[in-house]
Coordinates of C-alpha atoms in Angstrom, one line a residue:
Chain B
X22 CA -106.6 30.3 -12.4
X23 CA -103.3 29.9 -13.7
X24 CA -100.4 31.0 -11.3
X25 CA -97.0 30.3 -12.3
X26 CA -95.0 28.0 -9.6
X27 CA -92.9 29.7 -7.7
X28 CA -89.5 29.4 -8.2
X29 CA -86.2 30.7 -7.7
X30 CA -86.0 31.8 -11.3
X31 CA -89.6 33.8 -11.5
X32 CA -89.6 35.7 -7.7
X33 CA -86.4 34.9 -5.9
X34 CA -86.8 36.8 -3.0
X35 CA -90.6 36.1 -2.6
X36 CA -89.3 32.0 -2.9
X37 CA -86.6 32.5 -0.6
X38 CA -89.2 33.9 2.3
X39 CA -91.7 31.6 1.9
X40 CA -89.1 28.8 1.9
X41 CA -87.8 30.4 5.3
X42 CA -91.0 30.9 6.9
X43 CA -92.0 26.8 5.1
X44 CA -89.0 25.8 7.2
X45 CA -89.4 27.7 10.2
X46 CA -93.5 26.5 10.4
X47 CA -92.9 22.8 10.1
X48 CA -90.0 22.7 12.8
X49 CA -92.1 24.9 15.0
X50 CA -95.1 22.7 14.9
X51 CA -92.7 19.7 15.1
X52 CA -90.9 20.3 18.0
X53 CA -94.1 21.3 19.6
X54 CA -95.8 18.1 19.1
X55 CA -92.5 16.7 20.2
X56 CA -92.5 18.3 23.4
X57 CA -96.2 18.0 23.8
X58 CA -96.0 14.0 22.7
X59 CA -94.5 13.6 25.9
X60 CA -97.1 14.6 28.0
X61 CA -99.6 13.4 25.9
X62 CA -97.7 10.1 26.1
X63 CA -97.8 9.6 30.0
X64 CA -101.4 10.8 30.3
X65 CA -102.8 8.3 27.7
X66 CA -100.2 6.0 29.4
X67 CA -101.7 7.2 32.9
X68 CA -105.4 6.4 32.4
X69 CA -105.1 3.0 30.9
X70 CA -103.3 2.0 33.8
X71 CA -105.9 3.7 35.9
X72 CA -103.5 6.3 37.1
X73 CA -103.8 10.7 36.7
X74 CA -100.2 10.9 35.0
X75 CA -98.8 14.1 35.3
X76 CA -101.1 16.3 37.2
X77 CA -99.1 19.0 39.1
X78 CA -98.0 21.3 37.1
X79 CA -100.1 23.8 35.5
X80 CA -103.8 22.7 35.1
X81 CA -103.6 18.7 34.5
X82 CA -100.1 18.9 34.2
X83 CA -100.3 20.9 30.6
X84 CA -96.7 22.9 32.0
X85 CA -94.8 19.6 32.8
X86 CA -93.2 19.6 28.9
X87 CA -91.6 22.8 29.5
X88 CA -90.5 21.9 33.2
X89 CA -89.0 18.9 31.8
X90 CA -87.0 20.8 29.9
X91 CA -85.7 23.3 31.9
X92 CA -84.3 20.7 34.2
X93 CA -82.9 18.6 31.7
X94 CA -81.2 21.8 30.3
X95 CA -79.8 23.2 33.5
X96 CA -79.1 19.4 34.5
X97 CA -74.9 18.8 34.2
X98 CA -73.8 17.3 31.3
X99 CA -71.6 14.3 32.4
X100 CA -69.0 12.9 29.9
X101 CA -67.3 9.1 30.8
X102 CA -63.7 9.1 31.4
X103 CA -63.5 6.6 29.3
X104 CA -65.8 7.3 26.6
X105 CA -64.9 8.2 23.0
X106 CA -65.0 11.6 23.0
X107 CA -66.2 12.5 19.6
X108 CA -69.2 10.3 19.0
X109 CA -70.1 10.7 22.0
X110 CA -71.0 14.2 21.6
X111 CA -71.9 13.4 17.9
X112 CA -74.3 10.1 17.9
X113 CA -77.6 11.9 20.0
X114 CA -77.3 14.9 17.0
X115 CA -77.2 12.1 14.5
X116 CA -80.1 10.6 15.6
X117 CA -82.3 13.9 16.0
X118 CA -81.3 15.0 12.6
X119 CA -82.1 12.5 10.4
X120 CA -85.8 12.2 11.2
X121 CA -85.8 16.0 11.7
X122 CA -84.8 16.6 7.9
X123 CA -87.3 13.3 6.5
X124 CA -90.2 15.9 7.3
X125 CA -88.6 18.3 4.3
X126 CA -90.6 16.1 1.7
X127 CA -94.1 15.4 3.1
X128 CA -96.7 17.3 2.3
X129 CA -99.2 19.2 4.3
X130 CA -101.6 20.5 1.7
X131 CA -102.4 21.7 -2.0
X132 CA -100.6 24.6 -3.5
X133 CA -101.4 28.4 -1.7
X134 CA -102.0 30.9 -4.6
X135 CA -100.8 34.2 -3.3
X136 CA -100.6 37.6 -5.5
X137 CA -97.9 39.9 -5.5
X138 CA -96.8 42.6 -7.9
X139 CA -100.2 41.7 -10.1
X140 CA -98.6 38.0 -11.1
X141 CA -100.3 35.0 -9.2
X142 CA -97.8 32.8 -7.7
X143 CA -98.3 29.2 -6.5
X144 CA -97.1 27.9 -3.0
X145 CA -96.8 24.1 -2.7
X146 CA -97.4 23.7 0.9
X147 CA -94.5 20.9 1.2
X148 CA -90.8 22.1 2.2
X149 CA -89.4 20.5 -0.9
X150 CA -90.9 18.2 -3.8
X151 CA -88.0 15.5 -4.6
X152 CA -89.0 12.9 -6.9
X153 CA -87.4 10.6 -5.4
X154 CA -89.1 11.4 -2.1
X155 CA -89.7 7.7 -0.6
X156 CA -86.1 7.3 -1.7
X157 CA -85.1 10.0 0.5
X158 CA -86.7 9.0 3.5
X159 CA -85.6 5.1 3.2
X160 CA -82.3 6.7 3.2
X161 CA -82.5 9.1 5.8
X162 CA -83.8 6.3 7.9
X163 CA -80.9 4.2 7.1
X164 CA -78.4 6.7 8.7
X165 CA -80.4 6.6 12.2
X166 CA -78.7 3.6 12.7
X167 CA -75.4 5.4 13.9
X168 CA -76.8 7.5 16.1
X169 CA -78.1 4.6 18.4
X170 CA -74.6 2.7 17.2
X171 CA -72.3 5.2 18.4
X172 CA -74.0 6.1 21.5
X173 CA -74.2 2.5 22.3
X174 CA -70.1 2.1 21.4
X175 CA -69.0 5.2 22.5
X176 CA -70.2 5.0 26.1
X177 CA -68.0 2.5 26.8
X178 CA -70.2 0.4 29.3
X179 CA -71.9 -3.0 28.9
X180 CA -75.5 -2.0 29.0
X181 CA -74.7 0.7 26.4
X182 CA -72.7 -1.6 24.1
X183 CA -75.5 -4.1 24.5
X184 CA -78.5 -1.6 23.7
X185 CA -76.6 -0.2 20.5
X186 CA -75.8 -3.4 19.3
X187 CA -79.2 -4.8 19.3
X188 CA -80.3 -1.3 17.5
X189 CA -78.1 -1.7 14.7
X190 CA -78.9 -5.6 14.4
X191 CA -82.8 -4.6 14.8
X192 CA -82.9 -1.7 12.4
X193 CA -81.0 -3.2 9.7
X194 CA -83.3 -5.8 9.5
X195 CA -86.6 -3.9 9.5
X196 CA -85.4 -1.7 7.0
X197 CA -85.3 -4.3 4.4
X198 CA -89.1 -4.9 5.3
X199 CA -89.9 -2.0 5.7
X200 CA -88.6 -0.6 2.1
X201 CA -90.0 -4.0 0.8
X202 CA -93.6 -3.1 1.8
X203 CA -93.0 0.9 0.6
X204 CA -92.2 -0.7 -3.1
X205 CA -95.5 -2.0 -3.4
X206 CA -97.5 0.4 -3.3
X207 CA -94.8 3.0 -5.2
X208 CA -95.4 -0.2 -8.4
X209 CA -99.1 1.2 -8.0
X210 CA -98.5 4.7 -8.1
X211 CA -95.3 4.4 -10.4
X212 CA -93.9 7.7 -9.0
X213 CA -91.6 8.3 -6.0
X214 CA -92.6 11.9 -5.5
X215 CA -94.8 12.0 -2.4
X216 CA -97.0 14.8 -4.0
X217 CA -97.9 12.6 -7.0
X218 CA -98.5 9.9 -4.4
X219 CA -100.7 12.0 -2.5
X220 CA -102.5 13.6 -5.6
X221 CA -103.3 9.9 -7.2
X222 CA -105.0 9.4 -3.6
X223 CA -107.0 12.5 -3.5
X224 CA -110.3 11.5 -5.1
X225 CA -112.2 9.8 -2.5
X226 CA -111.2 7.9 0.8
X227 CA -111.7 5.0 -1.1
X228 CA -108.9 6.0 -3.5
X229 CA -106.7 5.6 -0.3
X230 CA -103.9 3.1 -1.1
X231 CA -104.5 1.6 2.4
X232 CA -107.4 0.0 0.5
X233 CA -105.3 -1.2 -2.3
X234 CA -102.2 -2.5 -0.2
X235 CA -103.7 -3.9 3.2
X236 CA -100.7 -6.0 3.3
X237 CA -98.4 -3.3 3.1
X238 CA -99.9 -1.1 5.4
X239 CA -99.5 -3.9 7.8
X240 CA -96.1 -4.5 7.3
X241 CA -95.2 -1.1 7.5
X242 CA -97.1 -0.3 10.5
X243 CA -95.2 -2.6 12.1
X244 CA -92.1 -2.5 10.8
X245 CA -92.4 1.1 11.0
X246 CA -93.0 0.6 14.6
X247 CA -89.3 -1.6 14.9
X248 CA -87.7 1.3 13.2
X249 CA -88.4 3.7 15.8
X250 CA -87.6 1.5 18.6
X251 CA -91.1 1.8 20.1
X252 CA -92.8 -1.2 22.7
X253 CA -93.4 -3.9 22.0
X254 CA -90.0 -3.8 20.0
X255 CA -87.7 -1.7 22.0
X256 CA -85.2 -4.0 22.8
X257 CA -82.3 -1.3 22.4
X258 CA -83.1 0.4 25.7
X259 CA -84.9 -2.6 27.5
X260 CA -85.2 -0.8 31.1
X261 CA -85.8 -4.2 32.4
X262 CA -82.6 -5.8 31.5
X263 CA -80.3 -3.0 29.9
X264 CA -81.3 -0.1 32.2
X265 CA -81.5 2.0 30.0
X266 CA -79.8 0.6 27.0
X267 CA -77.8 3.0 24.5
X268 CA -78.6 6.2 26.7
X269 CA -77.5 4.9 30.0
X270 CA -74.5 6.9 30.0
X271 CA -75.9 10.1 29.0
X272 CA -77.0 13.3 30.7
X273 CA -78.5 16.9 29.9
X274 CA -79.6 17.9 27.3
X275 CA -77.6 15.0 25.1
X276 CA -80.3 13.1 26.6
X277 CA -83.1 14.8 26.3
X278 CA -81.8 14.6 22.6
X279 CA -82.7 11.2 22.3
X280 CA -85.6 11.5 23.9
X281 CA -86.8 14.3 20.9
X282 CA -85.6 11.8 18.3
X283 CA -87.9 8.9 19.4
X284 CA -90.7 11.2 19.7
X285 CA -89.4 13.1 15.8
X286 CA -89.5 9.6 14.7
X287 CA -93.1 8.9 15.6
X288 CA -94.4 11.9 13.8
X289 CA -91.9 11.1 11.0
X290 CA -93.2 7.2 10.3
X291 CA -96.8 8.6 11.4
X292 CA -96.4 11.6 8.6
X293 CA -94.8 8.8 5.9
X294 CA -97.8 6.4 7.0
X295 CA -100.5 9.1 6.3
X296 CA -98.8 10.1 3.2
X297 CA -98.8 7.2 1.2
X298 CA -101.4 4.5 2.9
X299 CA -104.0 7.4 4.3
X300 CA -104.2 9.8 1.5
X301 CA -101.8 12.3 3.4
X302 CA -103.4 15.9 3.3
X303 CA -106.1 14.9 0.9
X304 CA -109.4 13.7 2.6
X305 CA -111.4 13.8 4.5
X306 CA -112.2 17.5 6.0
X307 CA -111.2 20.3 3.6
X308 CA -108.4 21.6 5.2
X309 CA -105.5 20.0 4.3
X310 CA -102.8 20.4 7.2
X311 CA -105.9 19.9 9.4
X312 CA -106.4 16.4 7.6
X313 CA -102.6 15.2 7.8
X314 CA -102.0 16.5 11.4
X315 CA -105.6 14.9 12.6
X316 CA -104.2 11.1 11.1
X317 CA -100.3 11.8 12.8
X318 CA -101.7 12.3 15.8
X319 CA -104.3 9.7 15.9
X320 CA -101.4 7.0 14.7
X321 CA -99.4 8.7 17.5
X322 CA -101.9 7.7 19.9
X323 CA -102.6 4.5 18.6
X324 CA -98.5 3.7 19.2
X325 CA -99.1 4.9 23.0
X326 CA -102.0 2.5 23.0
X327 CA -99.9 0.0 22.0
X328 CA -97.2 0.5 24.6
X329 CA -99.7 0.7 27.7
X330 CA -100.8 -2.9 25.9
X331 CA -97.9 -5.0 25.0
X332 CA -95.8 -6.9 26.6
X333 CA -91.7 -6.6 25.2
X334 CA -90.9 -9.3 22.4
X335 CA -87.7 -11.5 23.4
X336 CA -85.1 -10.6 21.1
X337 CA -84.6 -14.1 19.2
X338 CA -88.5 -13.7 18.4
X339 CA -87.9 -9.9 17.3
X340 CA -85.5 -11.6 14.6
X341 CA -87.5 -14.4 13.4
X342 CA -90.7 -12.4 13.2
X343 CA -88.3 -9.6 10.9
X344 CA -87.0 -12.6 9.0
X345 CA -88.7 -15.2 8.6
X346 CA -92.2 -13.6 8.3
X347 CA -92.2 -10.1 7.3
X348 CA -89.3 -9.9 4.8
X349 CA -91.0 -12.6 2.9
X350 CA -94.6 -11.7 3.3
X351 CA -93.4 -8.5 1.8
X352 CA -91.9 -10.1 -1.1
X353 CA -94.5 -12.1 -1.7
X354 CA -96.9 -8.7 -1.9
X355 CA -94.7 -7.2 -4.6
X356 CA -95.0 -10.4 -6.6
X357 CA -98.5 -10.3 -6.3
X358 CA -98.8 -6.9 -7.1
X359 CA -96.7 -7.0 -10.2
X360 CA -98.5 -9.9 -11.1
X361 CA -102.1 -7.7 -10.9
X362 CA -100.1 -4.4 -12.0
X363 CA -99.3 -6.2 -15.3
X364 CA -102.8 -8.4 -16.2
X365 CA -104.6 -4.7 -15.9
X366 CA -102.1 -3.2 -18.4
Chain Z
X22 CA -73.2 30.6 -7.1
X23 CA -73.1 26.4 -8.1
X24 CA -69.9 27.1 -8.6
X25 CA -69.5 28.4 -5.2
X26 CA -71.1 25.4 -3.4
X27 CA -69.2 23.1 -5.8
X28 CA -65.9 24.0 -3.9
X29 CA -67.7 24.3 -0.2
X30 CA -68.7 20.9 -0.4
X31 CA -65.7 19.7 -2.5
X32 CA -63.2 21.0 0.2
X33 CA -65.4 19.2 2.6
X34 CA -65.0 16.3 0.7
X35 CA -61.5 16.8 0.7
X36 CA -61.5 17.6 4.4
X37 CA -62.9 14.3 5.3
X38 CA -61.0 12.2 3.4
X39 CA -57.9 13.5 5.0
X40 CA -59.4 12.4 8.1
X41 CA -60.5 9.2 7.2
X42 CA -56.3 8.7 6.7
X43 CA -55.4 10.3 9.3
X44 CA -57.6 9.9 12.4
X45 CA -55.7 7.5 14.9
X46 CA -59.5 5.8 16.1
X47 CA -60.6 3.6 13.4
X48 CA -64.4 4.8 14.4
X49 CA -63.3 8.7 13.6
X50 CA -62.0 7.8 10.1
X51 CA -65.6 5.2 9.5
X52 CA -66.9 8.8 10.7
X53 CA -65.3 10.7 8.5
X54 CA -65.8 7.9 5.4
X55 CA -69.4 8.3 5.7
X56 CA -69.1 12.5 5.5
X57 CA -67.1 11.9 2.3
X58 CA -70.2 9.6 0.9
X59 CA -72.4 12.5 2.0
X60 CA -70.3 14.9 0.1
X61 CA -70.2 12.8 -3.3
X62 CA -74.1 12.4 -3.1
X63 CA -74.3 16.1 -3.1
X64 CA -72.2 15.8 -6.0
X65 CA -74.7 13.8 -7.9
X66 CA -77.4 16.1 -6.8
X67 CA -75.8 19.0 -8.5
X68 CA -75.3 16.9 -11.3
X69 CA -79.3 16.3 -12.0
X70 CA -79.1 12.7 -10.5
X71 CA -80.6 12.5 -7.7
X72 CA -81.7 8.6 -7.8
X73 CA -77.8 7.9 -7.7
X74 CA -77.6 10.3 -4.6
X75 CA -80.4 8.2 -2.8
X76 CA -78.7 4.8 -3.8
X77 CA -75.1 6.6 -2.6
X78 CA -76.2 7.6 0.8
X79 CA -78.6 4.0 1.5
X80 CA -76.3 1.5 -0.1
X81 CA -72.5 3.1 0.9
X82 CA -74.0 5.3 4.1
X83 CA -76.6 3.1 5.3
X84 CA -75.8 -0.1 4.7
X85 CA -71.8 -0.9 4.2
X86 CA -70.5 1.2 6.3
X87 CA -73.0 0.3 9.4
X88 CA -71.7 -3.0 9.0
X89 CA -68.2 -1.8 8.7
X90 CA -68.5 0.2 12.2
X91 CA -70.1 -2.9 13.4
X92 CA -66.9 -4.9 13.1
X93 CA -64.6 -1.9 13.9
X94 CA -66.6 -2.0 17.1
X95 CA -66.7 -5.8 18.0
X96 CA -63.2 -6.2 17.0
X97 CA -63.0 -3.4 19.7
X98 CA -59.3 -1.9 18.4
X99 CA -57.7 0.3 19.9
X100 CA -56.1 3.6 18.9
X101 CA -53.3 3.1 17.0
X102 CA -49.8 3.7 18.9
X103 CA -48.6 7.0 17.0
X104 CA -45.5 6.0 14.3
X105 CA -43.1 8.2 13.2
X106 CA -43.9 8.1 9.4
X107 CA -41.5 7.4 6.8
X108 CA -41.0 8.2 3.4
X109 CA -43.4 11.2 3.5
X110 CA -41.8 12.7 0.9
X111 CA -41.5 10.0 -1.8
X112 CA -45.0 9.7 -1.3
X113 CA -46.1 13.2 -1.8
X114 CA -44.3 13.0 -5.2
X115 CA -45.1 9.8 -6.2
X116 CA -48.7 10.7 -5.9
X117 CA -48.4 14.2 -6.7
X118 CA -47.6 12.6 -10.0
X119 CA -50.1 9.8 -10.8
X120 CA -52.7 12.5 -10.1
X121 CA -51.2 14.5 -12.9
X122 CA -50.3 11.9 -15.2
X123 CA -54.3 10.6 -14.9
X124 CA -55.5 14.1 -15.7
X125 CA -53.2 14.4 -18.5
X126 CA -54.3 11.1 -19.8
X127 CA -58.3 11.9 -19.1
X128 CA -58.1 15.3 -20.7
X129 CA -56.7 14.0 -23.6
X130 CA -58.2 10.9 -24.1
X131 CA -61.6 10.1 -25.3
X132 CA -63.3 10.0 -22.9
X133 CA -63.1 13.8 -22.6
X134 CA -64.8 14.4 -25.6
X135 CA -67.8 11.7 -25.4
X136 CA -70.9 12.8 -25.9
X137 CA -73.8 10.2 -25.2
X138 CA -77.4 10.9 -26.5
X139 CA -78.3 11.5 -22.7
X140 CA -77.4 15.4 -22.3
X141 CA -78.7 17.4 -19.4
X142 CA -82.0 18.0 -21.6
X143 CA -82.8 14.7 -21.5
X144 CA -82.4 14.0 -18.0
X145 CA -84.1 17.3 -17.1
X146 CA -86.8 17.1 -19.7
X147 CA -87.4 12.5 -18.9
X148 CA -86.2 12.4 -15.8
X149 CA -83.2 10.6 -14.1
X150 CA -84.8 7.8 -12.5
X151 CA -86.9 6.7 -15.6
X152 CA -84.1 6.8 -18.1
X153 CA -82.0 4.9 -15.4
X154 CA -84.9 2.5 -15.0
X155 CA -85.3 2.2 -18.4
X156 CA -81.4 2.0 -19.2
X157 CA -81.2 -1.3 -16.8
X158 CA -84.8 -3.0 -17.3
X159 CA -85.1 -2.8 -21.1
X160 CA -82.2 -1.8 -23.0
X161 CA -79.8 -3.7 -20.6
X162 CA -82.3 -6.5 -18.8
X163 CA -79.8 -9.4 -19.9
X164 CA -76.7 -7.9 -18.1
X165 CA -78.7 -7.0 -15.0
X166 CA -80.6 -10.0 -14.8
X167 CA -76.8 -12.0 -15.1
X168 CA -75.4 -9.8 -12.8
X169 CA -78.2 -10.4 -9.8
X170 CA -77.8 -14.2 -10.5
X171 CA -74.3 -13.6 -9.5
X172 CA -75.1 -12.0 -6.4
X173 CA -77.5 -14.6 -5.5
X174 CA -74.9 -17.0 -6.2
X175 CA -72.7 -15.2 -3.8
X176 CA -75.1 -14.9 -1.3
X177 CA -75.7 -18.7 -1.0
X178 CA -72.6 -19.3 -1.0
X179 CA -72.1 -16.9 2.3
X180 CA -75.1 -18.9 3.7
X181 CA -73.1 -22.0 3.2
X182 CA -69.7 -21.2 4.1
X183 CA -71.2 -19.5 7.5
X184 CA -73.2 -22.7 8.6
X185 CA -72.2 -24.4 10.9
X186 CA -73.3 -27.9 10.1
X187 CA -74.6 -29.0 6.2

C-alpha cells in the first residue's frame, strides 16, 4: 500500500472537497457536543445533587438544547448606553473563535486511503498538520484573553469590569504553567506536530505519555481547567459575588456566545489533553475518532464532576496556587526531564 | 494566487495600521494593533516560518498587548477630544520621502543582494524550527545565554523597584 498524500499539487479538486467536507465534519460534531454539553452538564449536575435536571422537554429533557436556543435567539439583543460599542459586539466572537479554530490541528485518526481515477490517495483524518501544532494552540489560547477582557471593559459596569479583570489576571498566569507543563513532554517527543505526538504514542497504552509525564498531566489538568474558567476556578463570573461577571451585561445570542465558548473550550483542552497525555486517536478500540471522542467526553464529564464537587477557590489562593506552586513545580519537571532526556542519550 | 493573498492580507495590514493612528478610543487602535500582528504573522507563514508566526502572535498578541489593554483600561481614558490637525501636509511629504529614500537605500545596498546559506530549500527540506533551534542553542548559545541573563537581571530589578519594603 503506497498512496501518495494528498495534496493540492497531486489532486487539487479532490483535496479541496475533502478539506471542505474535513472542515464542515469537525464543526458539525463540535457544535453538537457543544449544544448537547449543556444538557449533559445539568443532568450529571442534577443527579449528584439528587435532583431530575431538565426533564420536560422531549423525553428526559433530550429537546431542551435546541429550546434553549431558540429563546436565546429570538431573545432582544440589549446594547448599554454607555458601553463601547465596538468591543462590545466584537469580544463574545473573540472568545468563540479562538477555541473554535485550536480544533484545526488535532487529530482524529490515521490516514483514510481512498481511490480515485486508479491512483490511491491518502486522507489524514486531521484538518491540518502544522508542525508547530502545540505552538498553535498555546497561541490561540493566549488571544482568549481579550474576549473575556473586552467584554468585561466594554460593558461599562462594575461587576463586568471586575469579572474581566480577574480573567485576564487569571489566564495570564495559567498560561505560563500551563505551556510549562506542555514543554515537557514535547522535550520527550522532540516534535511539535500533534501527529508525530500521537504516532510516537500509538504502540500500546502503556506508550501513553500520561505514563511518562504524571506530573505534567497534572499540571495541565488543572491548569487547563483555570484556562477555561471552569469551578473550582471560575472566579471571572463568580455568580455569588459578581453576578454574573464579564457577561452580566449581555443578552441574545452574544450571550449564548459565551456560553458556546466555555463549552468549545472544554472539548478543546479535553481534545489537547487526549492528544498528547492519552494517546489521542491511537488506543484503545480500533476506531480511531471513536477512541479520541470516547476520552473528550469522559474528561468532559469528569470537569462536571468536578463542578457538582468543589467549592469556589478565593481569588488570593487562585494566585498563589498558579504562582507559587504550579509555575515552579512545572519548572522543576522540565529540569528533571532534561536531566533524564540527556543521561539516556 | 500567493501573490493574490499577499496583497489581501497586506492591505489589511495596511488597513489596520491606519486605524491604530487614527481611532479616537485608545482600545479601538490596541484593537486594531493586534489585527496588524495578526497580519505580519501571516506574513511569516507565507514566508516558510511558521515558528516566528507562533512566537509573533503569543509574545506581541498574547502577551504585550493584553497587558497593554490592561493599562489602557485601568487608566480608564477617555476618547480623545477631536483636534483640528495641523501640518498635514508637511507630514505627508516628509514621510512620503523617508519611505522612498529607505527603499532607495535598501535596494541598493547590500543587503539586497545577501544571500545566506539558509535558502528556501533548506528551510523546506530541515525545517524552520530546527534550524532556528539550532541557530540559537549551538551555533549562537553564548549570545543567547548573555542575553537571558540580561533579562533576568531586568526582571529582578522590576521585582525590586515594585516592592514595597526591602
Amino acid at each position: 500500500m503506497n498512496a501518495e498524500l494528498l495534496s493540492l499539487s497531486n489532486a487539487p479538486w479532490l483535496y479541496i472537497g475533502a478539506m471542505l467536507v474535513k472542515i464542515l465534519v469537525v464543526f458539525g460534531v463540535t457544535m453538537g457536543i457543544v449544544a448537547y454539553a449543556t444538557w449533559a452538564e445539568r443532568k450529571v449536575i442534577g443527579h449528584m445533587q439528587t435532583r431530575l435536571g431538565p426533564m420536560l422537554t422531549g423525553w428526559h429533557g433530550l429537546l431542551q438544547p435546541i429550546a434553549d436556543g431558540i429563546k436565546l435567539f429570538f431573545k432582544e439583543d440589549i446594547i448599554p448606553s454607555q458601553a463601547s460599542r465596538v468591543p462590545f459586539i466584537l469580544a463574545p466572537m473573540m472568545i468563540l473563535i479562538p477555541s473554535l479554530i485550536t480544533i484545526a490541528v488535532v487529530p482524529f485518526g490515521t490516514d483514510l486511503v481512498v481511490n480515485v481515477g486508479g491512483k490511491a490517495y491518502a486522507i489524514p483524518l486531521q484538518i491540518t498538520d502544522l508542525n508547530i501544532g502545540i505552538l498553535y494552540i498555546l497561541a490561540m489560547a493566549g488571544l482568549g484573553v481579550y474576549g473575556i477582557t473586552l467584554a468585561g471593559w466594554s460593558s461599562n459596569s462594575k461587576y463586568s469590569l471586575l469579572g474581566g479583570v480577574r480573567a485576564s489576571a487569571q489566564m495570564i498566569s495559567y498560561e505560563l504553567a500551563a505551556g510549562l507543563a506542555i514543554i515537557a513532554v514535547f522535550m520527550l517527543s522532540e516534535t511539535l506536530s500533534m501527529r508525530e505526538i500521537v504516532l510516537q504514542q500509538s504502540g500500546s497504552i502503556l506508550d501513553w505519555y500520561v505514563w511518562k509525564q504524571p506530573l505534567a498531566f497534572v499540571l495541565f489538568l488543572v491548569t487547563g481547567t483555570a484556562e477555561i474558567n471552569r469551578t473550582p476556578f471560575d472566579m471571572p463570573e463568580a455568580e455569588s459575588e459578581l453576578v454574573s461577571g464579564f457577561c452580566t451585561e449581555y443578552s441574545s445570542m452574544k450571550y449564548a456566545l459565551f456560553f458556546m465558548a466555555e463549552y468549545a473550550n472544554m472539548i478543546v483542552v479535553a481534545a489537547i489533553m487526549a492528544t498528547l497525555f492519552l494517546g489521542g486517536w491511537a488506543g484503545p478500540t480500533p476506531w480511531g475518532p471513536v477512541n479520541l471522542l470516547g476520552k473528550i467526553f469522559a474528561f468532559m464529564f469528569f470537569l462536571m464532576w468536578i463542578r457538582a464537587t468543589f467549592p469556589r477557590v478565593r481569588y488570593d489562593q487562585l494566585m498563589k496556587l498558579g504562582w507559587k506552586v504550579l509555575l515552579p513545580l512545572a519548572l522543576a519537571n522540565i529540569l528533571v526531564t532534561g536531566i533524564v532526556v540527556v543521561l539516556q542519550q | 494566487m500567493e501573490v493574490l493573498f499577499f496583497y489581501l492580507v497586506a492591505l489589511v495590514a495596511v488597513l489596520s495600521g491606519l486605524i491604530v493612528v487614527t481611532a479616537k478610543s485608545p482600545v479601538n487602535s490596541a484593537l486594531a494593533l493586534v489585527n496588524t500582528f495578526f497580519c505580519l504573522a501571516v506574513f511569516y507563514v507565507m514566508l516558510h516560518a511558521p515558528f516566528m508566526a507562533a512566537i509573533q502572535i503569543m509574545v506581541y498578541a498574547g502577551a504585550i498587548m493584553v497587558l497593554i489593554l490592561f493599562v489602557i483600561m485601568l487608566l480608564n481614558m477617555g476618547v480623545e477630544p477631536h483636534k483640528k490637525p495641523t501640518h498635514i501636509a508637511w507630514g505627508a511629504i516628509g514621510g512620503t520621502l523617508v519611505l522612498l529614500v529607505s527603499i532607495l537605500f535598501i535596494q541598493r545596498g547590500d543587503t539586497a543582494r545577501a544571500v545566506g546559506n539558509i535558502s528556501k530549500d533548506v528551510v523546506l527540506r530541515e525545517g524552520h524550527t530546527a534550524l532556528i533551534g539550532k541557530a540559537m542553542f549551538v551555533d549562537f548559545l553564548l549570545p543567547f545565554e548573555i542575553a537571558s541573563i540580561l533579562l533576568l537581571v531586568a526582571i529582578v530589578g522590576a521585582v525590586i523597584l515594585a516592592k514595597k519594603e526591602v
